């Protein structure tokens, strides 16, 4: 059974810092890995999607990497801003299915 | 595009009552997913449909839960009878599924359900 773990559960940093969020998964047979953002009381917004054949994806200040063999992904946020405060969720789609299996998320707070 | 539309946004009901949650996927998408989010268990997939056909309902907690997709633009998730432990946020998501998993899922705003 695929399990996704995110560390840390919560993170608080001052504005302007670069930071890394971690995600690990137990089964490397995945179609893709996605990072989502969730604001309080809102739905999920897809940030980055990495295909299983890819190593990384970039969007603006965000960079996500994927190491399938070790079952790990990181989300790098450069020059953090208070508007980046949200919960960040990592999810994988396992091969042969369309199911997204989510981690528990990292609650990020950027202090002005 | 209006995105995935869910209704109601909030629902408060009493134990034993029937609850119906509704979802309109993004036009042109061929897959629809129902998720539940709680503090204890996080986000869990309940059921998903491809081309209006249920593919995997292994996440449906018990027989009190049922889901239908009568056409490509509408789905319902019904709980009958509801119990306090069903209190959660229920999300609907849709995608255009291609072999190889290249497409992301787009989530609706969710329905916040409270069963008293």
PDB file of C-alpha atoms in Angstrom:
ATOM      1  CA  UNK A   1       0.000   0.000   0.000  1.00  0.00           C
ATOM      2  CA  UNK A   2       1.379   3.396  -1.015  1.00  0.00           C
ATOM      3  CA  UNK A   3       2.078   5.713   1.877  1.00  0.00           C
ATOM      4  CA  UNK A   4       3.112   9.347   1.558  1.00  0.00           C
ATOM      5  CA  UNK A   5       4.834  11.202   4.380  1.00  0.00           C
ATOM      6  CA  UNK A   6       5.596  14.894   4.663  1.00  0.00           C
ATOM      7  CA  UNK A   7       8.129  16.428   6.985  1.00  0.00           C
ATOM      8  CA  UNK A   8       7.916  18.758   8.795  1.00  0.00           C
ATOM      9  CA  UNK A   9       4.233  18.967   9.728  1.00  0.00           C
ATOM     10  CA  UNK A  10       4.596  22.694  10.330  1.00  0.00           C
ATOM     11  CA  UNK A  11       7.219  25.274   9.497  1.00  0.00           C
ATOM     12  CA  UNK A  12       7.539  28.952  10.395  1.00  0.00           C
ATOM     13  CA  UNK A  13      10.213  31.124   8.791  1.00  0.00           C
ATOM     14  CA  UNK A  14      10.864  34.844   8.345  1.00  0.00           C
ATOM     15  CA  UNK A  15      10.063  36.516   5.058  1.00  0.00           C
ATOM     16  CA  UNK A  16      12.776  36.320   2.415  1.00  0.00           C
ATOM     17  CA  UNK A  17      14.213  32.965   3.395  1.00  0.00           C
ATOM     18  CA  UNK A  18      14.594  30.064   0.996  1.00  0.00           C
ATOM     19  CA  UNK A  19      13.006  26.862   2.279  1.00  0.00           C
ATOM     20  CA  UNK A  20      12.554  23.205   1.446  1.00  0.00           C
ATOM     21  CA  UNK A  21       9.564  20.980   2.081  1.00  0.00           C
ATOM     22  CA  UNK A  22      10.038  17.229   2.034  1.00  0.00           C
ATOM     23  CA  UNK A  23       7.869  14.377   0.785  1.00  0.00           C
ATOM     24  CA  UNK A  24       8.580  10.651   0.774  1.00  0.00           C
ATOM     25  CA  UNK A  25       6.623   7.735  -0.665  1.00  0.00           C
ATOM     26  CA  UNK A  26       6.957   4.010  -0.146  1.00  0.00           C
ATOM     27  CA  UNK A  27       6.239   2.591  -3.629  1.00  0.00           C
ATOM     28  CA  UNK A  28       8.296   3.914  -6.534  1.00  0.00           C
ATOM     29  CA  UNK A  29       5.817   2.619  -9.147  1.00  0.00           C
ATOM     30  CA  UNK A  30       4.166   5.993  -9.717  1.00  0.00           C
ATOM     31  CA  UNK A  31       2.791   7.829 -12.724  1.00  0.00           C
ATOM     32  CA  UNK A  32       3.540  11.238 -11.333  1.00  0.00           C
ATOM     33  CA  UNK A  33       3.978  13.307  -8.200  1.00  0.00           C
ATOM     34  CA  UNK A  34       2.159  16.553  -7.581  1.00  0.00           C
ATOM     35  CA  UNK A  35       2.485  19.413  -5.142  1.00  0.00           C
ATOM     36  CA  UNK A  36      -0.686  21.243  -4.135  1.00  0.00           C
ATOM     37  CA  UNK A  37      -1.358  24.329  -2.095  1.00  0.00           C
ATOM     38  CA  UNK A  38      -4.364  24.632   0.214  1.00  0.00           C
ATOM     39  CA  UNK A  39      -5.412  27.904   1.823  1.00  0.00           C
ATOM     40  CA  UNK A  40      -7.602  27.792   4.965  1.00  0.00           C
ATOM     41  CA  UNK A  41     -11.188  26.913   4.112  1.00  0.00           C
ATOM     42  CA  UNK A  42     -10.391  26.555   0.430  1.00  0.00           C
ATOM     43  CA  UNK A  43      -9.846  23.814  -2.112  1.00  0.00           C
ATOM     44  CA  UNK A  44      -6.558  22.571  -3.491  1.00  0.00           C
ATOM     45  CA  UNK A  45      -4.550  24.328  -6.168  1.00  0.00           C
ATOM     46  CA  UNK A  46      -2.037  22.368  -8.211  1.00  0.00           C
ATOM     47  CA  UNK A  47       1.421  23.937  -8.120  1.00  0.00           C
ATOM     48  CA  UNK A  48       3.675  21.499  -9.940  1.00  0.00           C
ATOM     49  CA  UNK A  49       3.343  18.073 -11.531  1.00  0.00           C
ATOM     50  CA  UNK A  50       6.404  15.898 -12.152  1.00  0.00           C
ATOM     51  CA  UNK A  51       6.071  12.939 -14.472  1.00  0.00           C
ATOM     52  CA  UNK A  52       7.760   9.739 -13.345  1.00  0.00           C
ATOM     53  CA  UNK A  53      10.365  10.137 -16.112  1.00  0.00           C
ATOM     54  CA  UNK A  54      11.255  13.690 -15.032  1.00  0.00           C
ATOM     55  CA  UNK A  55      13.639  14.879 -12.346  1.00  0.00           C
ATOM     56  CA  UNK A  56      12.277  18.345 -11.656  1.00  0.00           C
ATOM     57  CA  UNK A  57       9.790  21.042 -12.549  1.00  0.00           C
ATOM     58  CA  UNK A  58       9.965  24.781 -12.024  1.00  0.00           C
ATOM     59  CA  UNK A  59       7.340  27.485 -11.811  1.00  0.00           C
ATOM     60  CA  UNK A  60       8.415  30.948 -10.792  1.00  0.00           C
ATOM     61  CA  UNK A  61       9.930  30.790  -7.313  1.00  0.00           C
ATOM     62  CA  UNK A  62       8.974  27.130  -6.925  1.00  0.00           C
ATOM     63  CA  UNK A  63      11.103  24.157  -7.869  1.00  0.00           C
ATOM     64  CA  UNK A  64      10.099  20.555  -7.272  1.00  0.00           C
ATOM     65  CA  UNK A  65      12.440  17.602  -7.610  1.00  0.00           C
ATOM     66  CA  UNK A  66      11.737  13.899  -7.829  1.00  0.00           C
ATOM     67  CA  UNK A  67      13.990  10.971  -7.008  1.00  0.00           C
ATOM     68  CA  UNK A  68      11.889   7.927  -7.742  1.00  0.00           C
ATOM     69  CA  UNK A  69      14.511   5.391  -6.745  1.00  0.00           C
ATOM     70  CA  UNK A  70      14.753   6.764  -3.230  1.00  0.00           C
ATOM     71  CA  UNK A  71      11.053   7.625  -2.999  1.00  0.00           C
ATOM     72  CA  UNK A  72      11.604  11.303  -2.311  1.00  0.00           C
ATOM     73  CA  UNK A  73      10.538  14.697  -3.542  1.00  0.00           C
ATOM     74  CA  UNK A  74      11.335  18.199  -2.380  1.00  0.00           C
ATOM     75  CA  UNK A  75       9.586  21.504  -2.959  1.00  0.00           C
ATOM     76  CA  UNK A  76      11.964  24.450  -2.891  1.00  0.00           C
ATOM     77  CA  UNK A  77      10.501  27.919  -2.354  1.00  0.00           C
ATOM     78  CA  UNK A  78      12.839  30.813  -3.044  1.00  0.00           C
ATOM     79  CA  UNK A  79      12.604  34.228  -1.417  1.00  0.00           C
ATOM     80  CA  UNK A  80       9.527  33.351   0.627  1.00  0.00           C
ATOM     81  CA  UNK A  81       6.709  35.894   1.023  1.00  0.00           C
ATOM     82  CA  UNK A  82       3.829  36.162   3.527  1.00  0.00           C
ATOM     83  CA  UNK A  83       1.474  35.224   0.680  1.00  0.00           C
ATOM     84  CA  UNK A  84       3.155  31.825   0.524  1.00  0.00           C
ATOM     85  CA  UNK A  85       1.621  30.952   3.895  1.00  0.00           C
ATOM     86  CA  UNK A  86      -0.606  27.910   3.336  1.00  0.00           C
ATOM     87  CA  UNK A  87      -0.620  24.140   3.683  1.00  0.00           C
ATOM     88  CA  UNK A  88       1.409  22.338   1.042  1.00  0.00           C
ATOM     89  CA  UNK A  89       0.365  18.814   0.095  1.00  0.00           C
ATOM     90  CA  UNK A  90       2.315  16.216  -1.798  1.00  0.00           C
ATOM     91  CA  UNK A  91       0.468  13.464  -3.671  1.00  0.00           C
ATOM     92  CA  UNK A  92       1.351  10.591  -5.974  1.00  0.00           C
ATOM     93  CA  UNK A  93      -0.622   8.692  -8.578  1.00  0.00           C
ATOM     94  CA  UNK A  94       0.328   5.041  -8.524  1.00  0.00           C
ATOM     95  CA  UNK A  95       0.781   3.137 -11.749  1.00  0.00           C
ATOM     96  CA  UNK A  96      -2.296   1.330 -12.974  1.00  0.00           C
ATOM     97  CA  UNK A  97      -4.662   3.642 -11.140  1.00  0.00           C
ATOM     98  CA  UNK A  98      -5.811   7.246 -11.129  1.00  0.00           C
ATOM     99  CA  UNK A  99      -5.901   7.575  -7.388  1.00  0.00           C
ATOM    100  CA  UNK A 100      -4.072  10.457  -5.764  1.00  0.00           C
ATOM    101  CA  UNK A 101      -2.524   9.353  -2.477  1.00  0.00           C
ATOM    102  CA  UNK A 102      -1.842  12.384  -0.304  1.00  0.00           C
ATOM    103  CA  UNK A 103       0.571  13.167   2.468  1.00  0.00           C
ATOM    104  CA  UNK A 104      -0.683  14.910   5.582  1.00  0.00           C
ATOM    105  CA  UNK A 105       0.737  18.229   4.455  1.00  0.00           C
ATOM    106  CA  UNK A 106       3.146  20.847   5.778  1.00  0.00           C
ATOM    107  CA  UNK A 107       1.603  23.971   7.260  1.00  0.00           C
ATOM    108  CA  UNK A 108       3.855  26.855   6.256  1.00  0.00           C
ATOM    109  CA  UNK A 109       3.838  30.273   7.900  1.00  0.00           C
ATOM    110  CA  UNK A 110       5.941  33.118   6.517  1.00  0.00           C
ATOM    111  CA  UNK A 111       6.422  35.892   9.075  1.00  0.00           C
ATOM    112  CA  UNK A 112       6.715  39.487   7.797  1.00  0.00           C
TER     113      UNK A 112
ATOM    114  CA  UNK B   1     -14.054  28.213 -17.283  1.00  0.00           C
ATOM    115  CA  UNK B   2     -15.844  28.256 -13.927  1.00  0.00           C
ATOM    116  CA  UNK B   3     -13.809  25.388 -12.524  1.00  0.00           C
ATOM    117  CA  UNK B   4     -15.285  22.528 -10.533  1.00  0.00           C
ATOM    118  CA  UNK B   5     -18.524  23.612  -8.854  1.00  0.00           C
ATOM    119  CA  UNK B   6     -19.754  22.060  -5.622  1.00  0.00           C
ATOM    120  CA  UNK B   7     -22.937  22.637  -3.692  1.00  0.00           C
ATOM    121  CA  UNK B   8     -23.795  23.279  -0.990  1.00  0.00           C
ATOM    122  CA  UNK B   9     -20.661  24.927   0.369  1.00  0.00           C
ATOM    123  CA  UNK B  10     -21.761  24.302   3.948  1.00  0.00           C
ATOM    124  CA  UNK B  11     -24.204  21.802   5.356  1.00  0.00           C
ATOM    125  CA  UNK B  12     -25.318  21.325   8.943  1.00  0.00           C
ATOM    126  CA  UNK B  13     -27.636  18.430   9.623  1.00  0.00           C
ATOM    127  CA  UNK B  14     -28.744  16.163  12.416  1.00  0.00           C
ATOM    128  CA  UNK B  15     -27.707  12.579  12.866  1.00  0.00           C
ATOM    129  CA  UNK B  16     -29.886  10.214  10.862  1.00  0.00           C
ATOM    130  CA  UNK B  17     -30.740  12.688   8.128  1.00  0.00           C
ATOM    131  CA  UNK B  18     -29.922  12.157   4.465  1.00  0.00           C
ATOM    132  CA  UNK B  19     -27.247  14.382   2.985  1.00  0.00           C
ATOM    133  CA  UNK B  20     -26.681  14.941  -0.731  1.00  0.00           C
ATOM    134  CA  UNK B  21     -23.580  16.664  -2.033  1.00  0.00           C
ATOM    135  CA  UNK B  22     -23.407  17.826  -5.637  1.00  0.00           C
ATOM    136  CA  UNK B  23     -20.613  18.372  -8.114  1.00  0.00           C
ATOM    137  CA  UNK B  24     -20.318  19.794 -11.603  1.00  0.00           C
ATOM    138  CA  UNK B  25     -16.940  18.931 -13.179  1.00  0.00           C
ATOM    139  CA  UNK B  26     -15.020  21.054 -15.643  1.00  0.00           C
ATOM    140  CA  UNK B  27     -16.541  20.743 -19.093  1.00  0.00           C
ATOM    141  CA  UNK B  28     -14.681  18.231 -21.247  1.00  0.00           C
ATOM    142  CA  UNK B  29     -13.106  16.329 -18.380  1.00  0.00           C
ATOM    143  CA  UNK B  30     -13.668  12.583 -18.436  1.00  0.00           C
ATOM    144  CA  UNK B  31     -12.777  11.684 -14.858  1.00  0.00           C
ATOM    145  CA  UNK B  32     -14.405  12.717 -11.586  1.00  0.00           C
ATOM    146  CA  UNK B  33     -13.210  12.082  -8.046  1.00  0.00           C
ATOM    147  CA  UNK B  34     -14.744  12.416  -4.591  1.00  0.00           C
ATOM    148  CA  UNK B  35     -12.382  12.994  -1.651  1.00  0.00           C
ATOM    149  CA  UNK B  36     -12.920  13.485   2.061  1.00  0.00           C
ATOM    150  CA  UNK B  37     -10.644  15.550   4.304  1.00  0.00           C
ATOM    151  CA  UNK B  38     -10.467  15.259   8.087  1.00  0.00           C
ATOM    152  CA  UNK B  39      -7.869  16.322  10.615  1.00  0.00           C
ATOM    153  CA  UNK B  40      -7.276  12.734  11.684  1.00  0.00           C
ATOM    154  CA  UNK B  41      -7.058  11.007   8.295  1.00  0.00           C
ATOM    155  CA  UNK B  42      -6.119  13.810   5.910  1.00  0.00           C
ATOM    156  CA  UNK B  43      -7.334  13.626   2.315  1.00  0.00           C
ATOM    157  CA  UNK B  44      -8.754  10.283   1.236  1.00  0.00           C
ATOM    158  CA  UNK B  45     -10.197   9.192  -2.092  1.00  0.00           C
ATOM    159  CA  UNK B  46     -13.725   7.843  -1.730  1.00  0.00           C
ATOM    160  CA  UNK B  47     -14.620   6.952  -5.320  1.00  0.00           C
ATOM    161  CA  UNK B  48     -13.804   7.925  -8.878  1.00  0.00           C
ATOM    162  CA  UNK B  49     -15.529   7.703 -12.241  1.00  0.00           C
ATOM    163  CA  UNK B  50     -14.215   7.459 -15.791  1.00  0.00           C
ATOM    164  CA  UNK B  51     -16.660   8.417 -18.532  1.00  0.00           C
ATOM    165  CA  UNK B  52     -19.477   8.339 -15.954  1.00  0.00           C
ATOM    166  CA  UNK B  53     -18.669   4.755 -14.879  1.00  0.00           C
ATOM    167  CA  UNK B  54     -17.517   4.060 -11.290  1.00  0.00           C
ATOM    168  CA  UNK B  55     -14.033   2.575 -11.432  1.00  0.00           C
ATOM    169  CA  UNK B  56     -12.901   2.303  -7.836  1.00  0.00           C
ATOM    170  CA  UNK B  57     -15.154   2.693  -4.814  1.00  0.00           C
ATOM    171  CA  UNK B  58     -12.860   0.956  -2.349  1.00  0.00           C
ATOM    172  CA  UNK B  59     -12.555   4.162  -0.340  1.00  0.00           C
ATOM    173  CA  UNK B  60     -16.262   4.450   0.381  1.00  0.00           C
ATOM    174  CA  UNK B  61     -16.491   3.957   4.150  1.00  0.00           C
ATOM    175  CA  UNK B  62     -19.629   1.861   4.288  1.00  0.00           C
ATOM    176  CA  UNK B  63     -22.995   1.202   2.729  1.00  0.00           C
ATOM    177  CA  UNK B  64     -24.350   4.469   4.044  1.00  0.00           C
ATOM    178  CA  UNK B  65     -22.356   6.209   1.320  1.00  0.00           C
ATOM    179  CA  UNK B  66     -23.336   6.109  -2.349  1.00  0.00           C
ATOM    180  CA  UNK B  67     -22.259   8.080  -5.412  1.00  0.00           C
ATOM    181  CA  UNK B  68     -23.737   8.486  -8.851  1.00  0.00           C
ATOM    182  CA  UNK B  69     -22.769  10.156 -12.088  1.00  0.00           C
ATOM    183  CA  UNK B  70     -25.818  10.172 -14.365  1.00  0.00           C
ATOM    184  CA  UNK B  71     -24.075  12.255 -17.027  1.00  0.00           C
ATOM    185  CA  UNK B  72     -20.767  13.906 -17.814  1.00  0.00           C
ATOM    186  CA  UNK B  73     -21.694  17.172 -16.132  1.00  0.00           C
ATOM    187  CA  UNK B  74     -23.118  16.085 -12.787  1.00  0.00           C
ATOM    188  CA  UNK B  75     -22.350  13.820  -9.848  1.00  0.00           C
ATOM    189  CA  UNK B  76     -23.810  13.297  -6.379  1.00  0.00           C
ATOM    190  CA  UNK B  77     -22.473  11.843  -3.162  1.00  0.00           C
ATOM    191  CA  UNK B  78     -25.182  10.733  -0.765  1.00  0.00           C
ATOM    192  CA  UNK B  79     -24.931   9.784   2.889  1.00  0.00           C
ATOM    193  CA  UNK B  80     -27.949   8.027   4.374  1.00  0.00           C
ATOM    194  CA  UNK B  81     -28.261   7.985   7.332  1.00  0.00           C
ATOM    195  CA  UNK B  82     -25.632  10.531   8.344  1.00  0.00           C
ATOM    196  CA  UNK B  83     -23.583  10.169  11.549  1.00  0.00           C
ATOM    197  CA  UNK B  84     -21.436  12.654  13.492  1.00  0.00           C
ATOM    198  CA  UNK B  85     -18.260  10.871  12.340  1.00  0.00           C
ATOM    199  CA  UNK B  86     -19.135  11.810   8.758  1.00  0.00           C
ATOM    200  CA  UNK B  87     -18.355  15.435   9.600  1.00  0.00           C
ATOM    201  CA  UNK B  88     -15.584  16.489   7.213  1.00  0.00           C
ATOM    202  CA  UNK B  89     -14.856  18.541   4.113  1.00  0.00           C
ATOM    203  CA  UNK B  90     -15.834  16.714   0.943  1.00  0.00           C
ATOM    204  CA  UNK B  91     -14.022  17.655  -2.243  1.00  0.00           C
ATOM    205  CA  UNK B  92     -14.886  16.898  -5.819  1.00  0.00           C
ATOM    206  CA  UNK B  93     -12.158  16.958  -8.471  1.00  0.00           C
ATOM    207  CA  UNK B  94     -12.065  16.383 -12.206  1.00  0.00           C
ATOM    208  CA  UNK B  95      -9.428  15.740 -14.838  1.00  0.00           C
ATOM    209  CA  UNK B  96      -8.865  14.760 -18.425  1.00  0.00           C
ATOM    210  CA  UNK B  97      -7.234  11.387 -17.906  1.00  0.00           C
ATOM    211  CA  UNK B  98      -4.585  10.315 -20.385  1.00  0.00           C
ATOM    212  CA  UNK B  99      -2.574   7.139 -20.117  1.00  0.00           C
ATOM    213  CA  UNK B 100       0.673   7.910 -18.348  1.00  0.00           C
ATOM    214  CA  UNK B 101      -0.744  10.299 -15.814  1.00  0.00           C
ATOM    215  CA  UNK B 102       0.147  13.575 -17.468  1.00  0.00           C
ATOM    216  CA  UNK B 103      -2.908  15.483 -16.324  1.00  0.00           C
ATOM    217  CA  UNK B 104      -3.512  17.063 -12.954  1.00  0.00           C
ATOM    218  CA  UNK B 105      -6.767  16.973 -11.042  1.00  0.00           C
ATOM    219  CA  UNK B 106      -8.673  20.220 -10.517  1.00  0.00           C
ATOM    220  CA  UNK B 107     -10.397  20.534  -7.173  1.00  0.00           C
ATOM    221  CA  UNK B 108     -13.622  22.254  -6.250  1.00  0.00           C
ATOM    222  CA  UNK B 109     -13.935  24.493  -3.157  1.00  0.00           C
ATOM    223  CA  UNK B 110     -15.369  21.665  -1.072  1.00  0.00           C
ATOM    224  CA  UNK B 111     -18.501  21.116   0.997  1.00  0.00           C
ATOM    225  CA  UNK B 112     -18.038  21.492   4.734  1.00  0.00           C
ATOM    226  CA  UNK B 113     -20.380  18.987   6.404  1.00  0.00           C
ATOM    227  CA  UNK B 114     -21.254  19.020  10.083  1.00  0.00           C
ATOM    228  CA  UNK B 115     -23.472  16.272  11.454  1.00  0.00           C
ATOM    229  CA  UNK B 116     -24.810  16.997  14.930  1.00  0.00           C
TER     230      UNK B 116
END
